[in-house]
Amino acid sequence: MNKCEILAPAGSMESVIAATRTGADAVYIGAKDFSARASAENFSIDEIKSVCAYCRERNVKVYLTLNTLIFDNELKDALTLCQKAYKAGIDAVIVQDLGLARLIKKSMPDLPLHASTQMSVHTPEGAKALKELGFKRVVLSRELSKAEIKEIADATDIELEVFVHGALCMSVSGQCYFSAMLGSRSGNRGRCAQPCRLPFKLKGGNGYALSLKDSSLVTYLKELEEMGVKSAKIEGRMKRPEYVSVAVKACREGLDEGRVSDKTRETLKSVFSRTGFTDGYYKGKRDKNLFGYRQKEDVTSATDKLFSEIRNSYKDEIKAVGLDMSLSLKCGEKAELKVTDGINTVTVYSETAAEIAKSSPSSKESTEKNLAKTGGTPYFLKDFDFSTDDKAIIPASSLNAMRREALEKLGIIRGQAPEAYILPVEFSKTGTKSASTAKTFSARFADTDVPEDFKEAERIFLPLFAPLNEYERLIKNNFNVCAEIPRGMFGIENQIKIRLAELKKIGVKAVLASNIGAVSLAKKMGFEVHGGFGLNITNTESLVAYEQMGLKSAELSFELKGSQIKELGGSIPRGIIAAGYLPLMLVRACPNLNSSVKCSTCTGNTKMQDRLGENFILKCDGNCTEVLNSVYLSLCNEIDIFCGLDFFTFRFSVENSVEKVENIRSFSSKHHIFSKITRGLYQRGVK
């Protein structure tokens, strides 16, 4: 039977202790670099070694987060960090970057790979693809419903990890560029400034259109376990130890008892919430009840008295490790104590020999009672064997000293990291296309209004579910028509398969895929697959990895600078988005749900205003919504200076026919069509 682990966040050693003493089965930690929570305290390699030793002694696993996008000049350091952490004793590594994952698999074939939720996997095919790439576990997107999680669990045997308590990002993890675009602090690089928690206005809303309540599924843990979920994950590496403890306690109650007590629920809410919790995604109820923000009463409920009570609850060790002890006691000989945990055995001796008892010799009952006093350690006496000549006696002080020595030695042995098997790795050559410049262009449309000027495009990408007769019309008019698979594939993978089969019949041969599940699905169905920006390709190894998966071209992450693009290696054709409203978020809970705008009256193209008066466009496809940047991207004056590119892309979302034509002509005339434009991150880059 599947046993679900409780996985706790730990941004400090205090949180590690709080988690283990409250009943966590595993903890996840970050190193000083390459962590998606760069603002957390995080750990040096020596500290990671101490954490691993502490946890291994207590049968608790340690997972290291290397869950950020990596640039070429960082790959060697990231791999070296992983190798050092592996030697220090980590049990698995959580990775976002496919290129880094590829290197880790080559260098450390025995180290389990966990796919971060930043990889945006939310379909059965995505989970299968990761299994085929050598991942042991996938951390699923937080927006999934119960039925969607079950569908994935039934379709694959890769381990599934589900977030069961903690903050909800507004955007699908790995698909948020809001902080990067607004302040060069990339959420994909662990530097998110959380602009979504600031005021954003929609008509009839609460003024916080991008702020969700924290999710809490602690009452559904038995249900998740029965579905086959392997790990119940708590969010919060930046939160204090008391939060970690009470969240673990709630999960422990939910998993072991099938219910969470009213007291624990109230404590959990008091420690941290945003006007309560939500289970809306899990229950498939996406409405205004998903939304919430931190208010005064949420802050004042977390009192010093409450934190003191929580700390007191985990001041003592949990007796998690059962031991068998055997004591041999004979007159004139040193007493011998053997202690075993079933795998490791230590033997210690008394400093002095046992003496002949003047009255009552040491009995099994008295010695067992003494040796069972394992207070301050994670051990308890499970079975005791006593051998004596019925004449010997040993003082309690000697027994205490022997027990302390034995448990200390056993702890050292249990805490030792196993041997790390590490192989040398050859990095792919960089700068292989540094002299080339973009000579062709593609265009992505959110509708089927494709002007004649775009017949020159190498590829025209239309929405997957656009009318078939429109596909046929454009094909007949000699456009090289391809289909774009939605980035948000939640619950519609089967519909996508059906539509792809229909498109194949009418002659569509290629697709644009921005999710690893979409890449795998389209490839298996015989399509030529072109990768979109949502794959977050930022280094040479990722380009090579996706080329090996079958990509024919790749749209690079728009978090790369021009100089970084130039230095990329690999042979796969690559390009960038050169014009359009950049998509800053992909959200499943449309901000309009928290306004007076109803789906039945929504145009799929509304605007949301920030505190500075900037308007961000909401573009809905019926399943997910993109939050588009307030300023138009145009590289019409700069595209010729980019080196290392094979093509560039027009990404049209809300433009009318005239604007589409003016866009393509602006790249010939070198004149912008908008008075206010952005050049994105191609010059300034991200942290």
XYZ file of C-alpha atoms in Angstrom:
687
model
C 0.000 0.000 0.000
C 1.211 3.497 -0.879
C 2.451 5.436 2.145
C 2.384 9.202 1.806
C 5.217 11.163 3.383
C 4.850 14.551 5.041
C 7.416 16.907 3.535
C 8.228 20.071 5.491
C 10.016 23.275 4.468
C 13.147 24.292 6.340
C 14.848 27.620 5.815
C 16.941 27.246 8.974
C 18.222 24.605 11.401
C 15.518 25.677 13.847
C 12.892 24.765 11.257
C 14.580 21.399 10.631
C 14.308 20.639 14.346
C 10.710 21.868 14.526
C 9.735 19.705 11.550
C 11.396 16.502 12.725
C 10.168 16.834 16.294
C 6.595 17.316 15.112
C 6.580 14.276 12.866
C 7.776 15.198 9.359
C 9.036 12.311 7.231
C 11.226 14.556 5.084
C 12.403 18.153 4.825
C 13.434 20.227 1.837
C 16.162 22.828 2.141
C 17.976 25.305 -0.065
C 21.652 26.013 -0.501
C 23.099 29.515 -0.478
C 22.821 29.598 -4.295
C 20.374 28.390 -6.956
C 17.353 28.218 -4.660
C 13.866 29.459 -5.576
C 13.713 31.089 -2.136
C 16.924 33.095 -2.245
C 15.707 35.309 0.621
C 15.490 32.371 3.020
C 18.398 31.798 5.393
C 19.452 28.667 3.469
C 22.459 26.474 4.153
C 26.183 26.234 3.440
C 27.614 22.842 2.457
C 28.874 22.257 6.028
C 25.418 23.119 7.326
C 23.803 20.790 4.773
C 26.069 18.027 6.043
C 24.912 18.713 9.614
C 21.249 18.762 8.558
C 21.648 15.452 6.722
C 23.384 13.800 9.674
C 20.726 15.082 12.087
C 17.863 13.919 9.878
C 19.377 10.590 8.852
C 19.761 9.664 12.516
C 16.015 10.264 12.898
C 14.867 8.441 9.724
C 13.983 11.752 8.062
C 14.944 12.379 4.425
C 16.518 15.579 3.114
C 15.817 17.005 -0.329
C 17.885 19.852 -1.770
C 16.213 22.517 -3.907
C 18.211 23.585 -6.956
C 14.962 24.777 -8.483
C 15.927 27.847 -10.494
C 16.773 28.558 -14.097
C 20.511 28.447 -14.738
C 22.631 30.465 -17.169
C 25.545 28.927 -19.061
C 28.178 30.600 -16.895
C 26.517 29.124 -13.776
C 26.081 25.494 -14.851
C 29.459 24.316 -13.597
C 28.944 25.918 -10.173
C 25.422 24.520 -9.910
C 26.603 21.006 -10.740
C 29.525 21.281 -8.304
C 27.133 22.433 -5.574
C 24.919 19.422 -6.223
C 27.910 17.081 -6.099
C 29.014 18.510 -2.746
C 25.495 18.252 -1.344
C 25.282 14.653 -2.567
C 28.498 13.850 -0.704
C 27.031 15.620 2.335
C 24.138 13.175 2.350
C 21.059 14.584 0.570
C 18.478 11.983 -0.459
C 17.244 13.738 -3.626
C 17.533 16.998 -5.545
C 14.606 19.142 -6.747
C 15.333 20.723 -10.133
C 13.591 23.169 -12.483
C 16.185 23.536 -15.225
C 16.154 20.622 -17.681
C 19.748 21.297 -18.686
C 20.974 21.047 -15.108
C 18.868 17.906 -14.623
C 20.580 16.377 -17.645
C 24.022 17.072 -16.162
C 23.049 15.739 -12.730
C 21.742 12.527 -14.270
C 25.041 12.024 -16.076
C 27.237 12.901 -13.112
C 25.211 11.350 -10.272
C 23.119 8.542 -11.802
C 22.074 7.194 -8.401
C 20.843 10.529 -6.994
C 17.031 10.699 -7.302
C 15.784 13.606 -9.430
C 12.602 15.400 -8.410
C 10.984 17.759 -10.940
C 10.125 21.082 -9.318
C 6.633 22.537 -9.571
C 8.495 25.265 -11.509
C 8.517 22.830 -14.445
C 4.762 23.511 -14.775
C 3.755 19.850 -15.125
C -0.002 19.353 -14.806
C -0.960 16.560 -17.204
C -0.468 12.788 -17.466
C 1.760 13.192 -20.524
C 3.967 15.696 -18.702
C 4.479 13.258 -15.834
C 5.222 10.427 -18.269
C 7.765 12.567 -20.113
C 9.647 13.259 -16.886
C 9.684 9.553 -16.027
C 11.199 8.831 -19.447
C 13.847 11.500 -18.796
C 14.939 9.759 -15.589
C 13.030 11.711 -12.948
C 11.813 9.742 -9.936
C 9.225 12.274 -8.772
C 7.266 15.268 -10.052
C 5.955 18.105 -7.899
C 2.622 18.861 -9.560
C 1.227 22.312 -10.304
C -0.831 23.661 -7.401
C -3.866 24.482 -9.540
C -4.911 20.856 -10.086
C -8.247 19.464 -8.953
C -8.741 16.137 -7.211
C -9.939 14.526 -10.459
C -6.947 15.870 -12.380
C -4.465 14.600 -9.782
C -6.124 11.183 -9.909
C -5.948 11.145 -13.696
C -2.175 11.680 -13.511
C -1.766 9.120 -10.727
C -3.679 6.494 -12.723
C -1.667 7.153 -15.891
C 1.905 6.841 -14.599
C 3.964 5.295 -11.831
C 6.279 8.271 -11.328
C 6.056 9.488 -7.722
C 3.677 12.427 -7.265
C 4.199 15.255 -4.817
C 1.338 17.640 -4.046
C 1.387 20.938 -2.162
C -1.093 20.540 0.700
C -0.594 23.722 2.710
C 0.838 27.184 2.190
C 0.917 30.153 -0.135
C -0.534 30.014 -3.624
C 1.236 31.893 -6.392
C -1.234 33.679 -8.635
C 0.571 32.315 -11.669
C 1.240 28.731 -12.572
C 4.710 28.143 -11.115
C 7.428 28.526 -13.728
C 5.191 30.679 -15.927
C 5.505 33.972 -14.029
C 7.647 36.803 -15.379
C 5.922 39.649 -13.529
C 8.681 40.386 -11.022
C 11.334 40.004 -13.723
C 9.718 42.474 -16.107
C 8.788 45.042 -13.464
C 12.070 45.045 -11.571
C 14.517 42.522 -13.085
C 14.006 40.229 -10.082
C 13.190 36.882 -11.610
C 10.818 34.499 -9.871
C 12.369 31.751 -11.977
C 15.703 32.615 -10.382
C 14.501 32.770 -6.784
C 14.336 36.580 -6.605
C 10.595 37.212 -6.805
C 9.595 40.591 -5.344
C 5.937 39.451 -5.075
C 4.391 42.363 -6.993
C 1.189 40.283 -7.176
C 0.544 41.019 -3.479
C 0.296 44.743 -4.246
C -3.024 46.415 -5.140
C -4.435 45.679 -8.611
C -7.878 46.982 -9.471
C -10.746 45.441 -11.382
C -14.291 46.766 -11.404
C -16.181 45.371 -8.425
C -13.099 43.669 -6.934
C -11.409 43.940 -3.537
C -8.433 45.863 -4.944
C -6.119 42.848 -4.801
C -6.864 41.096 -8.072
C -3.667 39.024 -8.088
C -3.580 37.866 -4.446
C -4.871 34.413 -3.527
C -5.535 32.931 -0.113
C -3.203 30.230 1.127
C -4.193 26.717 0.139
C -4.882 24.085 2.785
C -5.658 20.462 1.925
C -4.665 18.976 5.284
C -8.067 17.302 5.704
C -7.696 15.462 2.390
C -4.388 13.693 3.061
C -5.874 10.216 3.446
C -7.728 10.766 0.194
C -4.537 11.824 -1.571
C -2.675 8.854 -0.145
C -5.365 6.493 -1.445
C -5.060 8.101 -4.891
C -1.356 7.219 -4.900
C 0.219 10.568 -3.983
C 3.642 9.865 -2.494
C 4.420 13.168 -0.801
C 2.311 15.844 0.912
C 4.310 19.052 0.689
C 4.069 22.111 2.910
C 5.080 25.467 1.428
C 7.067 27.952 3.520
C 10.870 27.902 3.575
C 10.803 31.605 4.414
C 8.445 31.162 7.355
C 9.388 30.716 10.993
C 9.863 27.346 12.778
C 6.570 27.645 14.674
C 4.665 27.783 11.381
C 6.511 24.686 10.170
C 5.685 22.811 13.364
C 1.962 23.516 13.403
C 1.640 22.804 9.661
C 3.357 19.442 10.128
C 1.101 18.711 13.097
C -2.000 19.428 11.017
C -0.749 17.121 8.263
C 0.148 14.433 10.785
C -3.353 14.536 12.225
C -4.947 14.552 8.791
C -2.895 11.594 7.581
C -2.868 9.475 10.737
C -6.317 10.239 12.125
C -8.262 11.232 9.027
C -9.251 14.546 10.602
C -7.678 17.727 11.933
C -8.728 18.938 15.371
C -10.465 22.285 15.743
C -7.626 23.517 17.957
C -4.984 22.660 15.376
C -7.026 24.290 12.617
C -7.353 27.490 14.614
C -3.661 27.526 15.517
C -2.737 26.995 11.868
C -4.879 29.952 10.840
C -3.541 32.156 13.635
C 0.103 31.504 12.782
C -0.307 32.637 9.175
C -3.190 33.112 6.761
C -4.638 35.528 4.275
C -8.197 35.867 5.586
C -8.398 32.101 5.946
C -7.591 29.236 3.622
C -8.931 27.813 0.395
C -9.352 24.356 -1.114
C -10.921 25.790 -4.255
C -8.473 24.389 -6.785
C -8.643 20.887 -5.298
C -12.448 20.894 -5.253
C -12.669 22.406 -8.715
C -14.331 25.583 -7.417
C -12.587 28.541 -8.989
C -14.456 31.607 -7.764
C -13.932 34.767 -5.706
C -13.422 32.678 -2.540
C -9.949 31.811 -3.845
C -8.838 35.407 -3.374
C -7.521 37.002 -0.190
C -4.838 39.240 1.187
C -3.064 39.755 4.498
C -5.137 41.963 6.802
C -4.575 43.422 10.270
C -6.382 40.629 12.118
C -4.253 38.044 10.282
C -1.123 39.685 11.664
C -2.305 40.310 15.226
C -3.509 36.718 15.688
C 0.102 35.529 15.694
C 0.951 36.468 19.290
C 4.132 35.833 21.261
C 2.103 33.649 23.616
C 0.946 31.468 20.737
C 4.467 31.067 19.383
C 5.723 30.177 22.856
C 3.085 27.451 23.170
C 4.034 26.012 19.798
C 7.749 26.012 20.656
C 6.968 24.217 23.875
C 5.151 21.503 21.909
C 8.315 20.453 20.115
C 10.904 20.994 22.836
C 11.381 17.223 23.200
C 12.550 14.627 20.716
C 10.077 12.255 19.096
C 10.946 8.659 19.938
C 11.091 7.538 16.333
C 13.817 4.881 16.295
C 13.300 1.576 18.092
C 16.348 -0.245 19.439
C 17.135 -3.733 20.661
C 19.589 -3.937 23.556
C 21.375 -6.880 25.111
C 23.401 -6.732 28.318
C 25.875 -9.367 29.444
C 26.793 -9.194 33.147
C 29.296 -11.521 34.876
C 31.322 -11.170 38.045
C 34.917 -10.087 37.450
C 34.286 -9.062 33.842
C 33.403 -5.760 32.228
C 29.718 -5.542 31.376
C 28.976 -5.744 27.648
C 26.112 -3.756 26.078
C 25.058 -4.325 22.464
C 22.642 -1.909 20.818
C 21.153 -2.328 17.350
C 18.613 -0.509 15.198
C 18.222 -3.603 13.041
C 20.912 -2.508 10.599
C 23.703 -0.959 12.645
C 25.118 -2.474 15.842
C 27.441 -0.977 18.427
C 29.059 -2.662 21.409
C 30.344 -0.854 24.502
C 31.843 -2.004 27.803
C 31.757 -0.723 31.341
C 34.888 0.962 32.659
C 35.164 -1.443 35.598
C 34.337 -5.090 36.071
C 31.076 -6.216 37.622
C 31.291 -7.151 41.281
C 29.673 -9.874 43.385
C 26.477 -8.543 44.871
C 26.474 -8.376 48.659
C 22.700 -8.618 48.757
C 20.586 -8.353 45.579
C 22.314 -8.801 42.210
C 21.290 -6.694 39.216
C 18.037 -7.958 37.734
C 16.644 -7.780 34.214
C 13.858 -5.458 35.402
C 16.177 -2.979 37.093
C 18.750 -2.842 34.291
C 16.067 -2.597 31.597
C 14.398 0.276 33.439
C 17.704 2.114 33.564
C 18.717 1.492 29.959
C 15.280 2.559 28.706
C 15.917 6.122 29.879
C 16.771 7.480 26.430
C 15.488 10.998 27.095
C 16.937 13.706 24.847
C 17.492 11.255 21.986
C 15.252 9.985 19.164
C 15.538 6.398 20.445
C 13.306 4.103 22.465
C 13.948 0.632 23.838
C 11.975 -1.898 21.853
C 13.384 -5.230 23.068
C 15.809 -6.144 25.833
C 17.857 -9.279 26.404
C 19.704 -9.869 29.675
C 22.435 -12.416 30.352
C 23.878 -12.803 33.865
C 25.520 -15.304 36.207
C 22.923 -14.298 38.830
C 25.636 -12.970 41.156
C 26.861 -9.782 39.500
C 25.880 -6.225 40.206
C 26.615 -3.051 38.271
C 25.906 0.464 39.515
C 23.340 2.640 37.762
C 26.038 5.198 36.948
C 27.891 2.603 34.848
C 24.719 1.637 33.010
C 24.007 5.314 32.289
C 27.510 5.831 30.943
C 27.294 2.738 28.732
C 23.891 3.777 27.353
C 25.103 7.301 26.567
C 28.229 5.995 24.844
C 26.293 3.417 22.828
C 23.635 5.863 21.657
C 26.249 8.458 20.748
C 28.202 5.943 18.673
C 25.044 4.637 17.027
C 23.966 8.187 16.203
C 27.276 8.893 14.482
C 26.965 5.743 12.400
C 23.336 6.415 11.490
C 24.151 9.994 10.530
C 26.937 9.091 8.129
C 26.206 9.797 4.483
C 26.452 6.814 2.145
C 29.157 6.830 -0.506
C 28.320 9.224 -3.337
C 28.946 7.772 -6.799
C 30.022 10.708 -8.991
C 31.145 10.602 -12.616
C 32.998 13.290 -14.592
C 30.838 15.248 -17.051
C 31.717 16.945 -20.309
C 29.789 20.177 -20.899
C 28.355 20.988 -24.313
C 30.262 23.562 -26.338
C 28.926 27.122 -26.146
C 28.942 29.927 -28.698
C 28.326 27.595 -31.641
C 25.971 30.050 -33.391
C 27.419 33.348 -32.185
C 27.932 34.701 -35.693
C 24.435 34.038 -37.026
C 21.617 36.577 -36.997
C 17.875 36.175 -37.420
C 16.896 35.824 -41.075
C 13.403 34.356 -40.839
C 10.360 35.097 -38.741
C 7.337 33.280 -37.354
C 4.063 34.696 -36.118
C 1.781 33.514 -33.360
C -1.867 34.619 -33.476
C -4.587 34.470 -30.831
C -7.192 34.412 -33.609
C -7.404 33.463 -37.290
C -7.144 37.018 -38.647
C -3.884 36.540 -40.559
C -3.076 39.369 -43.021
C -1.578 38.570 -46.446
C 1.712 40.191 -45.405
C 2.440 37.139 -43.237
C 2.701 34.751 -46.167
C 6.441 35.384 -45.876
C 6.459 33.895 -42.381
C 8.319 30.635 -41.960
C 5.511 29.429 -39.687
C 2.075 30.739 -38.678
C 0.823 29.443 -35.330
C -2.934 29.477 -34.735
C -4.864 28.594 -31.559
C -5.250 24.817 -31.351
C -9.025 25.041 -31.023
C -9.572 27.594 -33.782
C -12.275 26.461 -36.252
C -11.063 23.731 -38.597
C -12.495 25.550 -41.606
C -10.237 28.512 -40.778
C -7.210 26.226 -40.754
C -8.310 24.862 -44.131
C -8.858 28.369 -45.548
C -5.376 29.532 -44.595
C -3.736 26.334 -45.801
C -5.541 26.776 -49.134
C -4.213 30.351 -49.297
C -0.650 29.022 -49.004
C 0.122 30.029 -45.408
C 2.422 27.602 -43.588
C -0.143 26.964 -40.877
C 0.811 25.289 -37.579
C -1.054 24.931 -34.283
C -0.233 26.272 -30.832
C -0.954 23.873 -27.966
C -2.191 25.916 -24.975
C 0.345 26.441 -22.202
C -2.418 25.719 -19.709
C -3.477 22.130 -20.410
C -5.357 21.565 -17.158
C -7.954 18.849 -17.587
C -8.013 19.047 -21.394
C -5.256 16.682 -22.502
C -7.757 14.289 -24.074
C -9.425 17.139 -25.987
C -5.982 18.228 -27.167
C -5.272 14.719 -28.471
C -8.565 14.662 -30.360
C -7.980 18.084 -31.910
C -4.394 17.223 -32.901
C -5.679 14.122 -34.683
C -8.241 16.269 -36.530
C -5.605 18.806 -37.554
C -3.307 16.070 -38.768
C -6.034 14.830 -41.118
C -6.372 18.241 -42.801
C -2.637 18.623 -43.324
C -1.280 20.459 -40.271
C 2.194 19.069 -39.659
C 3.762 21.224 -36.947
C 2.896 22.599 -33.506
C 4.174 25.134 -30.998
C 4.562 23.555 -27.553
C 5.422 25.539 -24.414
C 5.023 22.742 -21.880
C 7.069 19.556 -21.598
C 3.849 17.537 -21.639
C 2.795 19.192 -24.891
C 6.218 18.489 -26.433
C 5.983 14.803 -25.559
C 2.356 14.438 -26.651
C 2.814 16.122 -30.039
C 6.009 14.207 -30.750
C 4.309 10.870 -30.055
C 1.487 11.846 -32.414
C 3.935 12.436 -35.251
C 4.052 16.239 -35.357
C 7.052 18.445 -35.967
C 7.440 20.198 -32.622
C 8.688 23.739 -32.079
C 9.363 24.854 -28.509
C 7.796 27.988 -27.047
C 9.138 30.445 -24.477
C 7.261 28.660 -21.663
C 9.865 25.886 -21.714
C 12.180 28.428 -20.047
C 15.298 27.570 -22.026
C 18.190 29.633 -20.654
C 21.312 27.554 -21.295
C 23.064 25.320 -23.810
C 22.393 22.083 -21.950
C 18.654 22.757 -22.029
C 18.812 23.374 -25.772
C 20.617 20.063 -26.218
C 18.156 18.249 -23.936
C 15.120 19.514 -25.841
C 16.756 18.771 -29.180
C 17.206 15.192 -27.984
C 13.507 15.164 -27.056
C 12.744 15.988 -30.671
C 12.315 19.774 -30.883
C 12.943 21.238 -34.338
C 13.420 24.784 -33.025
C 13.268 26.614 -29.712
C 11.940 29.990 -28.655
C 14.308 31.106 -25.902
C 13.275 32.496 -22.530
C 12.796 36.259 -22.716
C 14.704 36.520 -19.430
C 17.959 36.134 -21.392
C 20.117 39.103 -22.369
C 21.380 39.474 -25.911
C 24.929 38.709 -24.764
C 23.765 35.471 -23.140
C 21.910 34.449 -26.301
C 25.063 34.959 -28.320
C 27.019 32.571 -26.104
C 24.549 29.684 -26.322
C 25.691 26.453 -27.937
C 23.970 23.481 -29.501
C 22.788 23.128 -33.069
C 19.009 23.500 -32.762
C 17.597 26.664 -34.429
C 16.639 29.253 -31.817
C 14.715 32.494 -31.725
C 13.104 35.093 -29.476
C 9.838 36.992 -29.170
C 10.558 40.305 -30.873
C 7.149 41.998 -30.832
C 3.957 41.809 -28.811
C 2.534 42.176 -25.313
C 4.696 39.827 -23.283
C 2.722 37.345 -21.142
C 3.718 38.021 -17.536
C 1.531 35.380 -15.892
C -0.409 32.259 -16.797
C -3.240 31.947 -14.288
C -5.988 29.393 -13.779
C -7.980 31.593 -11.383
C -8.824 34.470 -13.693
C -8.609 37.820 -11.829
C -12.080 38.609 -13.190
C -13.443 35.978 -10.798
C -12.743 38.527 -8.058
C -14.599 41.335 -9.836
C -18.044 42.177 -11.120
C -17.127 40.872 -14.595
C -18.861 37.565 -15.315
C -17.574 34.886 -17.652
C -20.811 35.129 -19.623
C -20.220 38.828 -20.323
C -16.402 38.828 -20.508
C -14.836 39.625 -23.872
C -11.753 37.595 -22.951
C -9.804 40.817 -23.241
C -10.223 43.041 -20.149
C -7.813 45.382 -18.374
C -6.505 45.495 -14.824
C -4.896 48.587 -13.283
C -1.997 48.770 -10.826
C -1.391 51.470 -8.202
C 0.596 53.554 -10.729
C -2.220 53.609 -13.266
C -0.675 51.084 -15.646
C -3.161 48.809 -17.426
C -2.435 45.107 -17.809
C -4.474 43.105 -20.305
C -6.206 39.879 -19.281
C -6.387 37.465 -22.218
C -8.524 34.367 -21.602
C -8.646 31.234 -23.770
C -11.501 29.649 -21.843
C -9.246 27.442 -19.714
C -6.487 29.758 -18.490
C -5.823 33.500 -18.563
C -2.649 35.314 -19.523
C -1.785 38.586 -17.805
C -0.105 40.652 -20.513
C 2.393 43.437 -19.952
C 1.127 47.012 -19.967
C 3.782 48.147 -22.460
C 4.350 46.778 -25.953
C 7.587 44.957 -26.785
C 9.247 45.892 -30.056
C 12.760 45.148 -31.249
C 12.248 46.549 -34.737
C 15.309 48.789 -34.320
C 17.460 46.181 -32.581
C 16.747 42.747 -34.022
C 19.606 42.981 -36.535
C 22.204 43.353 -33.786
C 21.210 40.123 -32.031
C 23.759 37.392 -32.690
C 23.123 33.691 -32.295
C 19.514 33.809 -33.548
C 17.931 31.919 -36.432
C 14.483 33.524 -36.278
C 12.297 35.925 -34.361
C 8.606 35.776 -33.483
C 5.689 38.198 -33.632
C 3.433 37.248 -30.731
C -0.012 38.702 -31.364
C -2.605 38.565 -28.576
C -5.006 41.522 -28.869
C -3.757 43.412 -31.944
C -6.177 44.283 -34.750
C -5.482 43.716 -38.455
C -3.935 47.143 -38.964
C -1.577 46.775 -35.988
C -0.479 43.337 -37.185
C 0.442 44.687 -40.603
C 2.113 47.785 -39.145
C 4.156 45.510 -36.871
C 5.620 43.473 -39.688
C 6.333 46.602 -41.729
C 8.011 48.302 -38.770
C 10.770 45.692 -38.904
C 11.584 46.871 -42.422
C 11.196 50.596 -41.781
C 12.786 50.485 -38.296
C 10.022 52.725 -36.933
C 7.979 51.783 -33.875
C 4.210 51.745 -34.260
C 3.557 52.606 -30.610
C 4.620 55.791 -28.823
C 5.593 53.821 -25.739
C 7.487 50.550 -26.098
C 9.761 48.278 -24.070
C 12.795 46.310 -25.155
C 12.034 43.796 -22.455
C 14.878 42.129 -20.613
C 17.121 41.581 -23.623
C 19.399 44.444 -22.583
C 19.070 44.696 -18.804
C 18.626 40.995 -17.966
C 17.527 39.601 -14.608
C 19.019 38.830 -11.234
